[in-house]
PDB file of C-alpha atoms in Angstrom:
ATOM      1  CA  UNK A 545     110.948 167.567 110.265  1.00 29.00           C
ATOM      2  CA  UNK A 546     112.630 170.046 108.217  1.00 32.00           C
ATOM      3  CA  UNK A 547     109.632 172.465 108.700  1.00 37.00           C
ATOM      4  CA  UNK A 548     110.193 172.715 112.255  1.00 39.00           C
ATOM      5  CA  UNK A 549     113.652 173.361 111.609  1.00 38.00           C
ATOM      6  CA  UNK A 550     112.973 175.633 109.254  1.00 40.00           C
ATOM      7  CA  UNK A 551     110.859 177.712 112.048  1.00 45.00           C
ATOM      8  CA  UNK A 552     113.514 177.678 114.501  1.00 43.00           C
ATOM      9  CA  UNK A 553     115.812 179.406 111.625  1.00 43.00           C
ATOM     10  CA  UNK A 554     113.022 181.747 110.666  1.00 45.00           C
ATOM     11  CA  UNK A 555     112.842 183.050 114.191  1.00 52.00           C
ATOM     12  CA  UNK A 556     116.498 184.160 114.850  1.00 62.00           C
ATOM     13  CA  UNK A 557     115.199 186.280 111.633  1.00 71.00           C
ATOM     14  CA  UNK A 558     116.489 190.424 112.219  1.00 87.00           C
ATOM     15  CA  UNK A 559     113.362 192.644 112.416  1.00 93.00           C
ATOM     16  CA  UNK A 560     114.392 195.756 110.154  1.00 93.00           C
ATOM     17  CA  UNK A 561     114.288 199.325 110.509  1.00 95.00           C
ATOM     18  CA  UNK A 562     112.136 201.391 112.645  1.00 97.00           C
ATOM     19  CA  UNK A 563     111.379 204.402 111.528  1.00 97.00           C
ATOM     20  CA  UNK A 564     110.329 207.375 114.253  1.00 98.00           C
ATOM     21  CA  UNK A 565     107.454 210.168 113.457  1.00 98.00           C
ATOM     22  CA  UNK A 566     108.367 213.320 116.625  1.00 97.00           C
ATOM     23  CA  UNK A 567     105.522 214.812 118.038  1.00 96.00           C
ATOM     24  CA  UNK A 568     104.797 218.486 116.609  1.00 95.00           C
ATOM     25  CA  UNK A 569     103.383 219.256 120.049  1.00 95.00           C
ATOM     26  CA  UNK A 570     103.934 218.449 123.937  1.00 95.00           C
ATOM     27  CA  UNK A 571     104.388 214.705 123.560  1.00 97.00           C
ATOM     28  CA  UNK A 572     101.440 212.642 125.220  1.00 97.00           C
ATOM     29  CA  UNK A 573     101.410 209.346 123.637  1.00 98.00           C
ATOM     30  CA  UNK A 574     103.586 207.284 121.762  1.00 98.00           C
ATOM     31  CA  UNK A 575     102.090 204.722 119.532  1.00 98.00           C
ATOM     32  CA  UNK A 576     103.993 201.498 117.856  1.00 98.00           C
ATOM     33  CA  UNK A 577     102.186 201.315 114.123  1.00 98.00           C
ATOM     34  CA  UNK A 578     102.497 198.159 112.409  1.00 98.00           C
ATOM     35  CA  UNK A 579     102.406 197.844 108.518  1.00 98.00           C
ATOM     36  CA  UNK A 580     100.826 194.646 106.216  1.00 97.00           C
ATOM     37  CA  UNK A 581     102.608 191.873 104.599  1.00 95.00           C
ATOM     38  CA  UNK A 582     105.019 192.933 102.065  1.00 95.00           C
ATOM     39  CA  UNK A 583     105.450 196.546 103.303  1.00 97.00           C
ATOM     40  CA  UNK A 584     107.951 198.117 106.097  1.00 97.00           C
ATOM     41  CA  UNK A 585     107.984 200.722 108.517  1.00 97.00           C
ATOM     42  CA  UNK A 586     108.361 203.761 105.989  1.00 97.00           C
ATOM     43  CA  UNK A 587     105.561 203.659 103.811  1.00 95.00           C
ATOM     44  CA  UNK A 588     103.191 204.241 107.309  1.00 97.00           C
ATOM     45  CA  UNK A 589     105.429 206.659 109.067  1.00 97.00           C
ATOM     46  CA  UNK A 590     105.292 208.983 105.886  1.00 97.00           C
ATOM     47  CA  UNK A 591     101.296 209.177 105.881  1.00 97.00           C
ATOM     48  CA  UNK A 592     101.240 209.165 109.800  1.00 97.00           C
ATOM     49  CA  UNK A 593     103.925 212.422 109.345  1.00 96.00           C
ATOM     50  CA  UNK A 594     100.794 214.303 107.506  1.00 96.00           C
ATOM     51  CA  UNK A 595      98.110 213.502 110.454  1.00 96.00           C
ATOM     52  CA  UNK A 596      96.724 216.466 112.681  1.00 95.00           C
ATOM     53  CA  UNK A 597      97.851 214.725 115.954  1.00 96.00           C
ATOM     54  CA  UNK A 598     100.616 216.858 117.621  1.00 96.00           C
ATOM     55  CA  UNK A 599     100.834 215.082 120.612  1.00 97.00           C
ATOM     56  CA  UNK A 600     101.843 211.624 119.483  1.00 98.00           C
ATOM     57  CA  UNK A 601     104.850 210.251 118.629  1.00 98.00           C
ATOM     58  CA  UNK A 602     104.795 206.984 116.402  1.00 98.00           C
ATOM     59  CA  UNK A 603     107.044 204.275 115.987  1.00 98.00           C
ATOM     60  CA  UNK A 604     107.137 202.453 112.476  1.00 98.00           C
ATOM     61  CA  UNK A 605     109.006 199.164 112.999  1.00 98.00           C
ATOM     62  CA  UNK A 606     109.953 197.035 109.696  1.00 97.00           C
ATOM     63  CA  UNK A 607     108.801 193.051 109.763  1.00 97.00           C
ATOM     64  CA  UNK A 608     111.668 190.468 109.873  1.00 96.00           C
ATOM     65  CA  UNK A 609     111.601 189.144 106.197  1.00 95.00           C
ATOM     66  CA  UNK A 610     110.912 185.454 106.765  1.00 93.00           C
ATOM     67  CA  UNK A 611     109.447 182.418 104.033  1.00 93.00           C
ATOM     68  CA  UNK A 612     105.048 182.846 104.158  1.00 93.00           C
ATOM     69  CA  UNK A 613     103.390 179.714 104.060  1.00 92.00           C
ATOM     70  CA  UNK A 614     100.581 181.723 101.788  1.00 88.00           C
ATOM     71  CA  UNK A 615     103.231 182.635  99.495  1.00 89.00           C
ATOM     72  CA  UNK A 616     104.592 178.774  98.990  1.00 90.00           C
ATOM     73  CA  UNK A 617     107.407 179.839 101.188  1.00 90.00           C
ATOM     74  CA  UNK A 618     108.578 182.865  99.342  1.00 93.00           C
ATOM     75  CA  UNK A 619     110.649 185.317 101.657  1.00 93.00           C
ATOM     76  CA  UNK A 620     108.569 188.657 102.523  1.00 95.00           C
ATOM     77  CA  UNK A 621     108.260 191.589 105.652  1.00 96.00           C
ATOM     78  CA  UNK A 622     105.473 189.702 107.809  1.00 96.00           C
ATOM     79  CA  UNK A 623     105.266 189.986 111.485  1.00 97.00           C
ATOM     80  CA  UNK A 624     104.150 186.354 111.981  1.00 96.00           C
ATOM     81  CA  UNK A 625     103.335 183.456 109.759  1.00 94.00           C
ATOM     82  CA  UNK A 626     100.022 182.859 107.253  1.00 91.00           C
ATOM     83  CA  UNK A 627      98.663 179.840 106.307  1.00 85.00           C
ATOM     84  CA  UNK A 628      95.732 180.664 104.747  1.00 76.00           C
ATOM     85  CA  UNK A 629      92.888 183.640 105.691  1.00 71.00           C
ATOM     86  CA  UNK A 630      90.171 181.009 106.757  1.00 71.00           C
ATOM     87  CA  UNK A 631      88.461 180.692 109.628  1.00 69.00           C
ATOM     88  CA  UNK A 632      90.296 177.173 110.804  1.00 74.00           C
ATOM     89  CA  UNK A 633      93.662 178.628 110.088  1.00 77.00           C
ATOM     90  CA  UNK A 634      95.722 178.152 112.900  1.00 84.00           C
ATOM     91  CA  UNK A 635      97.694 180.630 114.586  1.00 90.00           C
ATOM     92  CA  UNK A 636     100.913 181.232 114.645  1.00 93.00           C
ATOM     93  CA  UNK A 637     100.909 182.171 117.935  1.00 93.00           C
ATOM     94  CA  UNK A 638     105.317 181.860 118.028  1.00 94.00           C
ATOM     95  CA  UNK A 639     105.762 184.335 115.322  1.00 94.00           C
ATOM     96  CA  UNK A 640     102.924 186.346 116.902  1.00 96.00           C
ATOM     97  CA  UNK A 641     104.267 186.281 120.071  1.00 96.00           C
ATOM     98  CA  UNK A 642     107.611 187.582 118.516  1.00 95.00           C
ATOM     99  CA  UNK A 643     105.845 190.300 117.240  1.00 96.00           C
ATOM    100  CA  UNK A 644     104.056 191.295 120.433  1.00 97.00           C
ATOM    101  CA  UNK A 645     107.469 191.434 121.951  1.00 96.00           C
ATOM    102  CA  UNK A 646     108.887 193.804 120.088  1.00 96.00           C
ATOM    103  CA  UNK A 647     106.007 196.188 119.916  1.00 97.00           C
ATOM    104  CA  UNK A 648     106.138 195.667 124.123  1.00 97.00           C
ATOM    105  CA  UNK A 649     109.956 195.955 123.421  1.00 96.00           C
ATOM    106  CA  UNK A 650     109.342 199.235 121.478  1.00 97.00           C
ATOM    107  CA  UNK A 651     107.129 200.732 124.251  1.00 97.00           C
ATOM    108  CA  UNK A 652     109.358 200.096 127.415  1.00 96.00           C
ATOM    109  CA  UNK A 653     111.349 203.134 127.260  1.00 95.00           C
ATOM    110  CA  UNK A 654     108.813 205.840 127.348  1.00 97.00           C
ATOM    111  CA  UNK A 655     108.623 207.795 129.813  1.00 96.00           C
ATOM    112  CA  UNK A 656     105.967 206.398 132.852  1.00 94.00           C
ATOM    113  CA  UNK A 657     103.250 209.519 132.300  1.00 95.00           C
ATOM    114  CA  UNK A 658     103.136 209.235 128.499  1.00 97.00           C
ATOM    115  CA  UNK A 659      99.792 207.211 127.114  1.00 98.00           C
ATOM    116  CA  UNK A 660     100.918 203.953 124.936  1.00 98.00           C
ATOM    117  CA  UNK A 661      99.109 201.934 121.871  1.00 98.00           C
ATOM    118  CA  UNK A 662      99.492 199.736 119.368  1.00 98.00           C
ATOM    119  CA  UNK A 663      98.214 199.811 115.553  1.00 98.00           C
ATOM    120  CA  UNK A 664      98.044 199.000 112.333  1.00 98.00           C
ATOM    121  CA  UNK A 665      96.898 197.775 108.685  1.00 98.00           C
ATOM    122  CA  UNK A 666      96.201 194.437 107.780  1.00 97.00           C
ATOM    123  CA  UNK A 667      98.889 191.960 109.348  1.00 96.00           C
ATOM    124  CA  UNK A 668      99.995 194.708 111.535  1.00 98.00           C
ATOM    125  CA  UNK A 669      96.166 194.950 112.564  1.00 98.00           C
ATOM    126  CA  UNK A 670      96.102 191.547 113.629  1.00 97.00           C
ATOM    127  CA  UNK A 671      99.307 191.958 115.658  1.00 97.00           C
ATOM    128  CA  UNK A 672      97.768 194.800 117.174  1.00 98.00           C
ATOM    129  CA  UNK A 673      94.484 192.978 118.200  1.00 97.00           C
ATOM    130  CA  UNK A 674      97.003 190.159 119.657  1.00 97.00           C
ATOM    131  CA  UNK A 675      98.889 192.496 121.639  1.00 98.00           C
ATOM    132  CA  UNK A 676      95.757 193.564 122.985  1.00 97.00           C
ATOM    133  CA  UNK A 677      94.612 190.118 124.623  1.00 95.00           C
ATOM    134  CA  UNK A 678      98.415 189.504 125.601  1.00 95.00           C
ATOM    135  CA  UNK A 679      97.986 192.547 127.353  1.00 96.00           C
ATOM    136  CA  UNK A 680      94.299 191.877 129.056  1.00 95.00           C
ATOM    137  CA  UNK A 681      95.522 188.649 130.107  1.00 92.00           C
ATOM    138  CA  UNK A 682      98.825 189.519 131.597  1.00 93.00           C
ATOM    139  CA  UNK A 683     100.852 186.862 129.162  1.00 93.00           C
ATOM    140  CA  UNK A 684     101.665 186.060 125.985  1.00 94.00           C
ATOM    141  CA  UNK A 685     100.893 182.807 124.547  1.00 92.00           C
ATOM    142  CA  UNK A 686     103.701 181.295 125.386  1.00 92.00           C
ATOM    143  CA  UNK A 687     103.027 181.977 128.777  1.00 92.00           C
ATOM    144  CA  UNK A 688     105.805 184.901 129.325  1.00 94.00           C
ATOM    145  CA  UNK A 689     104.235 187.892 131.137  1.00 94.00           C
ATOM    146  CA  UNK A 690     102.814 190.928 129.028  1.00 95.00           C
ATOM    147  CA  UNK A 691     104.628 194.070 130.464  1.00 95.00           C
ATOM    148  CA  UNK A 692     103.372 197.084 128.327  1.00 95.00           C
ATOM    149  CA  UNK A 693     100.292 198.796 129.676  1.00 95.00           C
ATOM    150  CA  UNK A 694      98.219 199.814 126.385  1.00 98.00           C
ATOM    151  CA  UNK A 695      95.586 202.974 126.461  1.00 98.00           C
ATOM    152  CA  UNK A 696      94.343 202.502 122.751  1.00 98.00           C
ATOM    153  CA  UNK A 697      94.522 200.144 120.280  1.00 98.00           C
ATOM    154  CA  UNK A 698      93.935 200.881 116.558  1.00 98.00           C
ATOM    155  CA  UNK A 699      92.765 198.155 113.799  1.00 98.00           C
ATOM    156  CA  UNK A 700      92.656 198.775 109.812  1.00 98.00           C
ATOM    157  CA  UNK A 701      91.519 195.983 107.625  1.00 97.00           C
ATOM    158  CA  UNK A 702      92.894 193.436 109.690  1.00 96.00           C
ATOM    159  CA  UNK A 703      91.560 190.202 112.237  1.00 96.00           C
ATOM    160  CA  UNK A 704      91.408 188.859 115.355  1.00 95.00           C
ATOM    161  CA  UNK A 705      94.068 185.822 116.184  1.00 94.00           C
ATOM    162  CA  UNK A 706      93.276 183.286 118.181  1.00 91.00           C
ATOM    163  CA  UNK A 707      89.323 184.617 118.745  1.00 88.00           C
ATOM    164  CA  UNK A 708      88.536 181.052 120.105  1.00 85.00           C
ATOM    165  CA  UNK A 709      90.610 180.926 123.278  1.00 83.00           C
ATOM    166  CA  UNK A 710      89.735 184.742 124.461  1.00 84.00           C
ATOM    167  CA  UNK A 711      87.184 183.524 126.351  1.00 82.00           C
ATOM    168  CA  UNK A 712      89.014 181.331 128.430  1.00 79.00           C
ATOM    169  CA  UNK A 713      91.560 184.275 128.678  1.00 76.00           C
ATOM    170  CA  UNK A 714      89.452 186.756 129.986  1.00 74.00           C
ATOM    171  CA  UNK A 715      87.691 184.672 131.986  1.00 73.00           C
ATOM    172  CA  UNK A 716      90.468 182.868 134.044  1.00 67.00           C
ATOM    173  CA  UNK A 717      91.174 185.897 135.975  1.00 73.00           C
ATOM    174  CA  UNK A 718      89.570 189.158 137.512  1.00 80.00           C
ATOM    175  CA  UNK A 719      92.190 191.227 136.763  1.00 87.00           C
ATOM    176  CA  UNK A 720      91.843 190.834 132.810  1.00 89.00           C
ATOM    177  CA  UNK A 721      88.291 191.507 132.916  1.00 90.00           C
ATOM    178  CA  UNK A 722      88.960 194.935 134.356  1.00 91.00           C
ATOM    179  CA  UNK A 723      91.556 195.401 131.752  1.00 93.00           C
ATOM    180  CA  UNK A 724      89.304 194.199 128.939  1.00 94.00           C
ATOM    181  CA  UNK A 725      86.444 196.412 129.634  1.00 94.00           C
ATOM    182  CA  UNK A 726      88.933 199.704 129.755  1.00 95.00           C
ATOM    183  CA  UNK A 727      90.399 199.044 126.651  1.00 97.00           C
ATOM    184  CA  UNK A 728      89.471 201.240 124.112  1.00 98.00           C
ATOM    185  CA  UNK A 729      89.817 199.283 120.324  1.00 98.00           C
ATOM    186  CA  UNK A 730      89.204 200.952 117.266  1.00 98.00           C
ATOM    187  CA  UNK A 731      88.405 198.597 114.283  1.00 98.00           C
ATOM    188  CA  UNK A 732      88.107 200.147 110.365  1.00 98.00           C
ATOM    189  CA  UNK A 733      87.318 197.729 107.783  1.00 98.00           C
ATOM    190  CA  UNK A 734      86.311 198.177 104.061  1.00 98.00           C
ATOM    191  CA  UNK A 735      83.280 196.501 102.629  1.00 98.00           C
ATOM    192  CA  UNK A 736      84.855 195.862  99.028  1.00 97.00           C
ATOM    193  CA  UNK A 737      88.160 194.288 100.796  1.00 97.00           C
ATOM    194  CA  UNK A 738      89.242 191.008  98.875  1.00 94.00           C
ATOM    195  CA  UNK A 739      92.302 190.591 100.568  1.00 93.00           C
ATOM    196  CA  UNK A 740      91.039 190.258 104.312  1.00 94.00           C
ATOM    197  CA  UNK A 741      87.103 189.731 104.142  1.00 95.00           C
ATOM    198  CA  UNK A 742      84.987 192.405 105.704  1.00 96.00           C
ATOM    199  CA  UNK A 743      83.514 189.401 107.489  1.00 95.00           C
ATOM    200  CA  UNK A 744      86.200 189.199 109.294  1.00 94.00           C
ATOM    201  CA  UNK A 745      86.481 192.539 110.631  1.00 96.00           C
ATOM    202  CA  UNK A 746      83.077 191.782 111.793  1.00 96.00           C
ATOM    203  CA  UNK A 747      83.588 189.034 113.131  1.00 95.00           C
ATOM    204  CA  UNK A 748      86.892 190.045 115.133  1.00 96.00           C
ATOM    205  CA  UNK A 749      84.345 193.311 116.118  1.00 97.00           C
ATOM    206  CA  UNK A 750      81.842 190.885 117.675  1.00 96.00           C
ATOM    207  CA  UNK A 751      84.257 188.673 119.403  1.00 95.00           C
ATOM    208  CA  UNK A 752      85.886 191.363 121.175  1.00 96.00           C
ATOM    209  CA  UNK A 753      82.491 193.012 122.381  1.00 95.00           C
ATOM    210  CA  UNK A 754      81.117 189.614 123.543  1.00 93.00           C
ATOM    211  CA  UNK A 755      84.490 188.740 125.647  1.00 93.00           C
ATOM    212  CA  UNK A 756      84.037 191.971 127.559  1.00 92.00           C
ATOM    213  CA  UNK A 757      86.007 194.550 125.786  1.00 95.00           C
ATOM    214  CA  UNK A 758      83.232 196.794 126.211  1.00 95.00           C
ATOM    215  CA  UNK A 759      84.658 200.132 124.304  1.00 97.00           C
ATOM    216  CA  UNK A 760      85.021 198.249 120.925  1.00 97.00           C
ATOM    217  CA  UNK A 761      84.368 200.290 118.159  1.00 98.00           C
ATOM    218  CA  UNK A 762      83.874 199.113 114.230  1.00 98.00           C
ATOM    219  CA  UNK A 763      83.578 201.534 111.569  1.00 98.00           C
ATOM    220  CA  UNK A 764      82.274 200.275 108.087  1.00 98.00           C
ATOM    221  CA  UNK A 765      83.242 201.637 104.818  1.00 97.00           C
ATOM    222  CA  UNK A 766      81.349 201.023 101.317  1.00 96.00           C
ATOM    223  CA  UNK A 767      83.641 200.440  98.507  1.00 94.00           C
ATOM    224  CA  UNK A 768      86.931 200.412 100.259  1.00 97.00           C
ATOM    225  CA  UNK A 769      89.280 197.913  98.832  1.00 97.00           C
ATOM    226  CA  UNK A 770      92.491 196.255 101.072  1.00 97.00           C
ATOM    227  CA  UNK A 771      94.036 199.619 101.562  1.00 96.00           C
ATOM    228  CA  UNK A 772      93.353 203.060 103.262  1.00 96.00           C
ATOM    229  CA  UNK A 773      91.483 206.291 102.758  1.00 96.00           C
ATOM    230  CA  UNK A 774      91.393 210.193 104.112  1.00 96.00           C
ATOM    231  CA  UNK A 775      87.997 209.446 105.688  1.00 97.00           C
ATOM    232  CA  UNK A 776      89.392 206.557 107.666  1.00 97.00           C
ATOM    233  CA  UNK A 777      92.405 207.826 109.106  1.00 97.00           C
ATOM    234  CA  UNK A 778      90.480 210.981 109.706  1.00 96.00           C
ATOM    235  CA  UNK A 779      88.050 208.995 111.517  1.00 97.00           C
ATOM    236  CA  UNK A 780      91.374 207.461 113.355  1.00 98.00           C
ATOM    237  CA  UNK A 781      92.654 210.869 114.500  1.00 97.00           C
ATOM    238  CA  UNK A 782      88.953 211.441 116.157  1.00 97.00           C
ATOM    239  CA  UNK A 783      88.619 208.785 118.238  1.00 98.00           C
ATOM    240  CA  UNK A 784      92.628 208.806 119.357  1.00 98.00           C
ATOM    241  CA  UNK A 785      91.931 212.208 120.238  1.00 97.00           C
ATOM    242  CA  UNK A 786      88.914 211.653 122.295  1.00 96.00           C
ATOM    243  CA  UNK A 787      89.832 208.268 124.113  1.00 97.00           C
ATOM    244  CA  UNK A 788      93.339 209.768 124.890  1.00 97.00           C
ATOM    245  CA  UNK A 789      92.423 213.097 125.621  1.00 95.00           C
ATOM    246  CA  UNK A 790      94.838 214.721 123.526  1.00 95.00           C
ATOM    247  CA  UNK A 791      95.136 218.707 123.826  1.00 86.00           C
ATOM    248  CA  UNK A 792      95.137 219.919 120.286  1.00 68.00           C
ATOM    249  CA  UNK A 793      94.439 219.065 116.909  1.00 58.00           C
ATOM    250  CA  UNK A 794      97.306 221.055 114.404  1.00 51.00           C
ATOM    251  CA  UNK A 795      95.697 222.199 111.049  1.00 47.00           C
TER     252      UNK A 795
END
């Protein structure tokens, strides 16, 4: 009993600070960016700072710190809960929910014409990829309706939660197959990653395509570890700024 207490604790948990990146340019997008276990808002919105994107304006939340099953219960930043990385893991689909809130929470006062998505590395990938089926089927898990309308979403080195009930998602109404085939999702994953399995990037990839989110994209690259690289977030800045039609790319 005392881990179900425990949970009820670990979800009054504070999420920390969010740091803001201002657009350069006109603003046409804002985009919530979500870092990995361990890390907070900063470290992201310092590298997304440098990027040749004008038009968007990011928001870098920090995790609540809260005890990871993976880590034996130690305390870390984590947006939701890890067992362990396996395939039969289950979800925690509370803590993700949580997490999808806030990034929906983060979103809701931008102004109606500008574009929204949701990104990020790892954990924050995962989140990400959650938010987007939340947001195809019109509900979080828990039942609650989605209300952010997402243009792009953005996955580094990160998986799919809860692959095996997307199909029953999708399918139980027309509505979120419309949504599901308009979504644009980016996926990056490295090859030599031993923290999250490239399999799983794959995996997540082929999941999404086959449930009828038709403008999936997964980019491959040989020899990158559990971490990031010019070439990928240069690939990143390319596809945001052709599925959001974004006017200019600074130097």
């Amino acid at each position: 009993m005392s881990f179900t207490g425990g949970r009820t604790v670990r979800r009054a948990l504070e999420f920390g600070r969010t740091y803001v990146v201002r657009p350069k340019g006109r603003h046409q997008v804002t985009i919530v960016w979500l870092h990995g276990l361990g890390d907070n808002g900063s470290s992201w919105s310092q590298l997304l700072e440098t990027l040749p994107l004008p038009n968007i304006k990011w928001i870098c939340p920090t995790a609540p710190t809260q005890p990871i099953t993976v880590f034996g219960g130690f305390p870390s930043t984590a947006w939701f809960d890890v067992g362990d990385l396996s395939e039969d893991a289950p979800d925690d689909i509370e803590g993700l929910d949580a997490a999808a809130a806030h990034v929906a929470n983060l979103l809701s006062t931008e102004p109606a014409d500008i574009k929204l998505g949701v990104g990020g590395f790892s954990m924050g990938a995962a989140t990400s990829l959650y938010s987007a089926t939340c947001f195809t089927h019109g509900k979080y898990g828990n039942g609650n309706p989605y209300p952010a309308n997402l243009n792009a979403v953005v996955a580094l080195s990160g998986w799919l939660p809860c692959s095996k009930t997307l199909k029953d998602k999708i399918e139980a109404q027309g509505e979120a197959v419309t949504r599901a085939r308009h979504l644009p999702i980016l996926l990056c994953h490295g090859k030599g990653d031993d923290v999250v399995p490239y399999k799983f990037g794959e995996k997540s990839s082929r999941a999404l395509s086959s449930n009828g989110f038709e403008d999936t994209t997964f980019k491959s690259y040989n020899g990158l570890g559990h971490h990031t690289i010019p070439e990928e977030m240069e690939e990143v800045c390319a596809w945001l700024t052709s599925k959001l039609g974004l006017e200019g790319r600074s130097t």
